[in-house]
mmCIF file of C-alpha atoms and ligand atoms in Angstrom:
data_model
loop_
_atom_site.group_PDB
_atom_site.id
_atom_site.type_symbol
_atom_site.label_atom_id
_atom_site.label_comp_id
_atom_site.label_asym_id
_atom_site.label_seq_id
_atom_site.Cartn_x
_atom_site.Cartn_y
_atom_site.Cartn_z
ATOM 1 C CA MET A 657 97.410 -144.957 157.609
ATOM 2 C CA LEU A 658 100.077 -143.284 160.560
ATOM 3 C CA ASN A 659 101.781 -146.467 162.524
ATOM 4 C CA SER A 660 100.892 -144.739 165.314
ATOM 5 C CA ALA A 661 96.483 -144.894 164.374
ATOM 6 C CA LYS A 662 94.915 -147.559 165.746
ATOM 7 C CA PRO A 663 93.547 -150.204 163.886
ATOM 8 C CA THR A 664 90.743 -150.322 161.805
ATOM 9 C CA ARG A 665 90.567 -153.340 160.330
ATOM 10 C CA GLY A 666 92.809 -157.057 160.697
ATOM 11 C CA VAL A 667 91.702 -159.658 158.411
ATOM 12 C CA VAL A 668 91.770 -163.396 160.854
ATOM 13 C CA SER A 669 93.559 -166.467 159.789
ATOM 14 C CA ALA A 670 89.925 -168.616 160.745
ATOM 15 C CA GLU A 671 88.463 -171.734 159.245
ATOM 16 C CA PRO A 672 86.605 -171.708 156.792
ATOM 17 C CA GLU A 673 89.054 -169.319 155.716
ATOM 18 C CA PRO A 674 90.665 -166.428 156.601
ATOM 19 C CA ILE A 675 87.335 -163.384 157.492
ATOM 20 C CA LYS A 676 88.824 -158.931 157.389
ATOM 21 C CA LEU A 677 86.964 -157.218 159.580
ATOM 22 C CA ASP A 678 85.998 -153.438 160.391
ATOM 23 C CA TRP A 679 87.724 -153.382 163.603
ATOM 24 C CA PRO A 680 84.453 -150.523 165.095
ATOM 25 C CA ALA A 681 81.811 -152.371 163.957
ATOM 26 C CA THR A 682 83.496 -155.318 165.666
ATOM 27 C CA ALA A 683 82.777 -156.971 169.270
ATOM 28 C CA LEU A 684 83.410 -159.446 171.759
ATOM 29 C CA LEU A 685 80.371 -160.912 173.495
ATOM 30 C CA ILE A 686 81.984 -163.688 176.348
ATOM 31 C CA ILE A 687 79.927 -165.843 177.148
ATOM 32 C CA ASP A 688 78.542 -167.056 180.870
ATOM 33 C CA MET A 689 82.231 -167.115 181.830
ATOM 34 C CA GLN A 690 80.084 -167.457 185.502
ATOM 35 C CA ARG A 691 80.615 -169.416 188.680
ATOM 36 C CA ASP A 692 77.596 -171.547 188.498
ATOM 37 C CA PHE A 693 78.879 -173.234 185.620
ATOM 38 C CA MET A 694 82.640 -172.831 186.289
ATOM 39 C CA GLU A 695 83.172 -173.800 190.071
ATOM 40 C CA PRO A 696 82.565 -176.820 192.254
ATOM 41 C CA GLY A 697 79.176 -176.601 194.096
ATOM 42 C CA GLY A 698 77.448 -174.663 191.338
ATOM 43 C CA PHE A 699 75.022 -175.346 188.014
ATOM 44 C CA GLY A 700 77.338 -177.575 186.047
ATOM 45 C CA GLU A 701 77.896 -179.295 188.393
ATOM 46 C CA THR A 702 74.905 -180.436 190.101
ATOM 47 C CA LEU A 703 74.228 -181.169 186.925
ATOM 48 C CA GLY A 704 77.184 -184.163 186.879
ATOM 49 C CA ASN A 705 79.124 -182.389 185.218
ATOM 50 C CA ASP A 706 83.243 -182.505 185.214
ATOM 51 C CA VAL A 707 83.830 -178.127 185.683
ATOM 52 C CA SER A 708 87.871 -178.587 185.339
ATOM 53 C CA GLN A 709 86.563 -179.215 181.635
ATOM 54 C CA LEU A 710 85.421 -176.063 181.711
ATOM 55 C CA ALA A 711 89.474 -173.779 183.132
ATOM 56 C CA ARG A 712 91.161 -174.277 179.892
ATOM 57 C CA ALA A 713 89.245 -171.161 178.378
ATOM 58 C CA VAL A 714 90.182 -168.548 180.373
ATOM 59 C CA LYS A 715 93.488 -167.318 180.098
ATOM 60 C CA PRO A 716 92.913 -166.984 176.067
ATOM 61 C CA ILE A 717 89.461 -165.003 176.849
ATOM 62 C CA GLY A 718 91.378 -162.910 179.030
ATOM 63 C CA ALA A 719 94.509 -162.213 177.102
ATOM 64 C CA VAL A 720 91.708 -161.459 174.089
ATOM 65 C CA LEU A 721 89.447 -158.987 176.405
ATOM 66 C CA THR A 722 92.556 -157.135 177.678
ATOM 67 C CA ALA A 723 93.530 -156.371 173.948
ATOM 68 C CA ALA A 724 90.100 -155.508 173.529
ATOM 69 C CA ARG A 725 90.386 -153.123 176.227
ATOM 70 C CA ALA A 726 93.202 -152.118 174.765
ATOM 71 C CA THR A 727 91.988 -151.140 170.823
ATOM 72 C CA GLY A 728 88.566 -149.374 173.208
ATOM 73 C CA MET A 729 86.238 -152.030 171.809
ATOM 74 C CA LEU A 730 82.178 -153.147 172.747
ATOM 75 C CA VAL A 731 83.048 -155.833 175.449
ATOM 76 C CA VAL A 732 79.949 -157.437 176.361
ATOM 77 C CA HIS A 733 79.521 -160.216 179.269
ATOM 78 C CA THR A 734 76.353 -162.629 179.395
ATOM 79 C CA ARG A 735 75.177 -164.007 181.842
ATOM 80 C CA GLU A 736 72.577 -167.251 182.092
ATOM 81 C CA GLY A 737 70.118 -166.708 185.290
ATOM 82 C CA HIS A 738 66.821 -166.505 186.574
ATOM 83 C CA LEU A 739 64.794 -164.548 188.415
ATOM 84 C CA PRO A 740 64.438 -164.811 192.234
ATOM 85 C CA ASP A 741 60.669 -166.413 192.192
ATOM 86 C CA LEU A 742 61.305 -168.433 188.927
ATOM 87 C CA SER A 743 58.966 -166.494 186.801
ATOM 88 C CA ASP A 744 60.899 -166.365 184.303
ATOM 89 C CA ALA A 745 62.808 -170.343 184.272
ATOM 90 C CA PRO A 746 60.023 -173.087 182.120
ATOM 91 C CA PRO A 747 59.429 -175.800 184.225
ATOM 92 C CA ALA A 748 61.019 -177.822 181.245
ATOM 93 C CA LYS A 749 64.338 -175.914 182.463
ATOM 94 C CA VAL A 750 63.648 -176.769 185.758
ATOM 95 C CA GLU A 751 62.527 -179.856 186.521
ATOM 96 C CA ARG A 752 64.507 -181.265 183.607
ATOM 97 C CA GLY A 753 67.290 -185.022 184.798
ATOM 98 C CA ALA A 754 67.550 -185.894 188.100
ATOM 99 C CA PRO A 755 70.914 -183.102 189.133
ATOM 100 C CA SER A 756 72.125 -182.886 192.763
ATOM 101 C CA LEU A 757 70.271 -179.439 192.958
ATOM 102 C CA ARG A 758 68.035 -177.815 190.670
ATOM 103 C CA ILE A 759 67.567 -174.127 189.714
ATOM 104 C CA GLY A 760 66.875 -172.481 192.852
ATOM 105 C CA ASP A 761 67.733 -174.541 195.582
ATOM 106 C CA PRO A 762 70.555 -172.978 197.814
ATOM 107 C CA GLY A 763 73.724 -174.549 197.709
ATOM 108 C CA PRO A 764 77.202 -173.208 198.630
ATOM 109 C CA MET A 765 77.510 -170.686 196.307
ATOM 110 C CA GLY A 766 73.504 -169.431 196.772
ATOM 111 C CA ARG A 767 70.790 -170.605 195.043
ATOM 112 C CA ILE A 768 72.008 -172.106 191.608
ATOM 113 C CA LEU A 769 71.721 -169.896 188.438
ATOM 114 C CA ILE A 770 69.721 -167.213 190.267
ATOM 115 C CA ARG A 771 69.849 -163.239 190.101
ATOM 116 C CA GLY A 772 71.922 -161.939 192.234
ATOM 117 C CA GLU A 773 73.786 -165.047 193.812
ATOM 118 C CA ALA A 774 77.807 -165.259 194.489
ATOM 119 C CA GLY A 775 77.511 -167.929 191.811
ATOM 120 C CA HIS A 776 75.118 -166.328 189.262
ATOM 121 C CA ASP A 777 78.413 -164.026 188.832
ATOM 122 C CA ILE A 778 81.059 -163.942 186.226
ATOM 123 C CA ILE A 779 84.685 -164.834 188.112
ATOM 124 C CA PRO A 780 87.282 -163.031 188.990
ATOM 125 C CA GLU A 781 89.514 -163.595 185.698
ATOM 126 C CA LEU A 782 87.099 -161.779 183.851
ATOM 127 C CA TYR A 783 84.830 -159.503 185.847
ATOM 128 C CA PRO A 784 83.914 -156.484 183.570
ATOM 129 C CA LEU A 785 84.610 -153.485 184.121
ATOM 130 C CA ASP A 786 81.541 -150.714 185.656
ATOM 131 C CA SER A 787 81.802 -149.228 181.099
ATOM 132 C CA GLU A 788 81.414 -152.730 179.504
ATOM 133 C CA ILE A 789 77.870 -154.590 178.756
ATOM 134 C CA VAL A 790 75.991 -157.046 180.667
ATOM 135 C CA ILE A 791 73.256 -158.732 179.710
ATOM 136 C CA ASP A 792 71.432 -160.885 181.843
ATOM 137 C CA LYS A 793 69.646 -163.776 179.833
ATOM 138 C CA PRO A 794 67.265 -166.554 180.361
ATOM 139 C CA GLY A 795 68.016 -169.106 178.100
ATOM 140 C CA LYS A 796 71.086 -170.470 176.164
ATOM 141 C CA GLY A 797 71.134 -167.492 173.381
ATOM 142 C CA ALA A 798 72.029 -163.822 174.409
ATOM 143 C CA PHE A 799 69.498 -162.327 171.548
ATOM 144 C CA TYR A 800 66.345 -164.688 173.319
ATOM 145 C CA ALA A 801 64.123 -162.376 175.880
ATOM 146 C CA THR A 802 67.179 -160.113 175.975
ATOM 147 C CA GLU A 803 68.012 -156.578 175.243
ATOM 148 C CA LEU A 804 71.357 -157.362 173.319
ATOM 149 C CA GLY A 805 70.595 -156.745 169.712
ATOM 150 C CA ASP A 806 69.090 -153.417 170.890
ATOM 151 C CA ILE A 807 72.455 -152.827 171.934
ATOM 152 C CA LEU A 808 74.651 -153.599 169.237
ATOM 153 C CA GLN A 809 73.185 -151.952 166.606
ATOM 154 C CA LYS A 810 72.473 -149.095 168.926
ATOM 155 C CA TYR A 811 76.364 -149.370 168.797
ATOM 156 C CA GLY A 812 77.063 -150.745 164.624
ATOM 157 C CA ILE A 813 77.823 -153.232 165.233
ATOM 158 C CA GLU A 814 78.567 -155.910 162.667
ATOM 159 C CA ASN A 815 80.609 -158.795 164.066
ATOM 160 C CA LEU A 816 81.274 -160.541 167.024
ATOM 161 C CA LEU A 817 83.874 -162.442 168.464
ATOM 162 C CA VAL A 818 82.658 -164.778 170.910
ATOM 163 C CA CYS A 819 83.603 -166.772 173.634
ATOM 164 C CA GLY A 820 82.326 -168.247 176.111
ATOM 165 C CA VAL A 821 80.292 -171.638 177.906
ATOM 166 C CA THR A 822 79.466 -174.321 176.682
ATOM 167 C CA THR A 823 80.713 -174.857 173.259
ATOM 168 C CA GLU A 824 77.642 -176.930 172.659
ATOM 169 C CA VAL A 825 74.776 -174.927 174.627
ATOM 170 C CA CYS A 826 74.692 -171.934 174.548
ATOM 171 C CA VAL A 827 77.989 -170.494 172.416
ATOM 172 C CA ASN A 828 76.399 -172.449 170.038
ATOM 173 C CA THR A 829 73.053 -171.091 170.280
ATOM 174 C CA THR A 830 74.341 -167.543 170.559
ATOM 175 C CA VAL A 831 75.725 -168.286 167.922
ATOM 176 C CA ARG A 832 72.710 -169.520 165.611
ATOM 177 C CA GLU A 833 70.955 -166.658 166.910
ATOM 178 C CA ALA A 834 73.106 -163.914 165.585
ATOM 179 C CA ASN A 835 73.604 -165.945 162.679
ATOM 180 C CA ASP A 836 69.574 -165.808 161.764
ATOM 181 C CA ARG A 837 70.388 -161.698 162.830
ATOM 182 C CA GLY A 838 73.360 -161.357 159.450
ATOM 183 C CA TYR A 839 76.140 -161.379 162.127
ATOM 184 C CA ARG A 840 79.953 -162.239 161.483
ATOM 185 C CA CYS A 841 80.607 -164.298 163.979
ATOM 186 C CA VAL A 842 83.895 -165.668 164.467
ATOM 187 C CA VAL A 843 83.913 -168.372 167.557
ATOM 188 C CA ILE A 844 87.417 -168.881 169.832
ATOM 189 C CA ALA A 845 87.806 -171.448 169.593
ATOM 190 C CA ASP A 846 90.883 -171.787 172.802
ATOM 191 C CA GLY A 847 88.603 -169.070 173.813
ATOM 192 C CA CYS A 848 85.859 -171.844 174.518
ATOM 193 C CA ALA A 849 85.218 -174.790 176.396
ATOM 194 C CA SER A 850 82.688 -177.327 177.000
ATOM 195 C CA TYR A 851 82.654 -180.661 180.118
ATOM 196 C CA PHE A 852 82.757 -182.980 177.410
ATOM 197 C CA PRO A 853 85.960 -181.975 174.921
ATOM 198 C CA GLU A 854 83.888 -183.933 172.357
ATOM 199 C CA PHE A 855 81.528 -181.948 171.968
ATOM 200 C CA HIS A 856 84.205 -178.742 172.108
ATOM 201 C CA GLU A 857 85.447 -180.383 168.757
ATOM 202 C CA MET A 858 82.183 -180.881 166.917
ATOM 203 C CA GLY A 859 80.191 -177.552 168.626
ATOM 204 C CA LEU A 860 82.961 -176.111 166.722
ATOM 205 C CA LYS A 861 83.097 -178.220 163.778
ATOM 206 C CA MET A 862 78.578 -178.120 163.441
ATOM 207 C CA ILE A 863 80.165 -173.514 162.568
ATOM 208 C CA LYS A 864 82.481 -173.484 160.337
ATOM 209 C CA ALA A 865 80.482 -176.724 158.107
ATOM 210 C CA GLN A 866 79.419 -176.027 154.517
ATOM 211 C CA GLY A 867 81.663 -172.966 154.018
ATOM 212 C CA GLY A 868 80.869 -171.619 156.795
ATOM 213 C CA ILE A 869 76.928 -171.899 157.489
ATOM 214 C CA PHE A 870 77.016 -170.309 161.009
ATOM 215 C CA GLY A 871 79.805 -168.529 160.774
ATOM 216 C CA TRP A 872 83.873 -168.865 162.063
ATOM 217 C CA VAL A 873 85.773 -170.411 163.888
ATOM 218 C CA ALA A 874 90.118 -169.050 164.628
ATOM 219 C CA ASP A 875 92.194 -169.446 167.113
ATOM 220 C CA SER A 876 92.752 -166.493 170.252
ATOM 221 C CA ALA A 877 96.502 -166.462 169.165
ATOM 222 C CA ALA A 878 95.192 -165.279 165.356
ATOM 223 C CA VAL A 879 92.614 -162.790 167.235
ATOM 224 C CA LEU A 880 95.064 -160.950 168.488
ATOM 225 C CA GLU A 881 97.490 -161.155 165.646
ATOM 226 C CA ALA A 882 94.925 -159.728 163.821
ATOM 227 C CA MET A 883 93.995 -156.596 165.801
ATOM 228 C CA LYS A 884 97.615 -155.473 166.435
ATOM 229 C CA VAL A 885 97.881 -155.316 162.591
ATOM 230 C CA SER A 886 95.947 -152.752 159.764
ATOM 231 C CA THR A 887 95.088 -154.152 156.194
ATOM 232 C CA THR A 888 93.815 -150.350 155.832
HETATM 233 C C1 C5J B 637 74.751 -174.604 180.228
HETATM 234 C C2 C5J B 637 75.488 -172.781 179.215
HETATM 235 N N1 C5J B 637 75.572 -175.177 179.731
HETATM 236 N N2 C5J B 637 76.031 -171.050 179.385
HETATM 237 N N3 C5J B 637 74.592 -173.017 180.113
HETATM 238 O O1 C5J B 637 72.850 -174.731 180.749
HETATM 239 O O2 C5J B 637 76.724 -172.804 178.280
#
């Protein structure tokens, strides 16, 4: 291959072992980097969480997103949220716990976790381009009740670089769904975050344990390095 040609394959230094990815069959999947989870006054904070814990994931995701855009990789963003009439929000989800505001209640960024409200939107630093895919999902997993599976199939995707928030909830649920559907998932460790640092650590360990039972875990630096290098 000529030096000027786009790399088509790269080996990502990952745990439990390095993984070779075919870039044209790989998509970047960014989970729920929404104001409702990331900013004060949103869903995450109404549950009593310290939302500042999530900020550390923004820069690593931004770096991988920039590289993905430069290489023409398929980029998919997800947003968790519900229809304004809450018809897609199970009572078990709306009623749980004792949050200061429930899903659908008015908050400082509009109705909590409702599609179309300011809080439901993706943070400005990682805002999708018009050409990128945005999946609205009512659940934790990005495959449940969405068109994600069909879209990945249409683009011939076999591998997913997964990042976003929170590590142990929507990232883990999505990775498990993807694993059952046959996708190789490489989870970007520093591109994920949790309100609970110990859950972040355990969430990553659960993915890569037992020979990578759900997938692989790599730092953003390792992913970026592999995206630069052609091994074909
Ligand atoms: C949560 C998410 N934590 N995106 N959602 O409720 O992880």
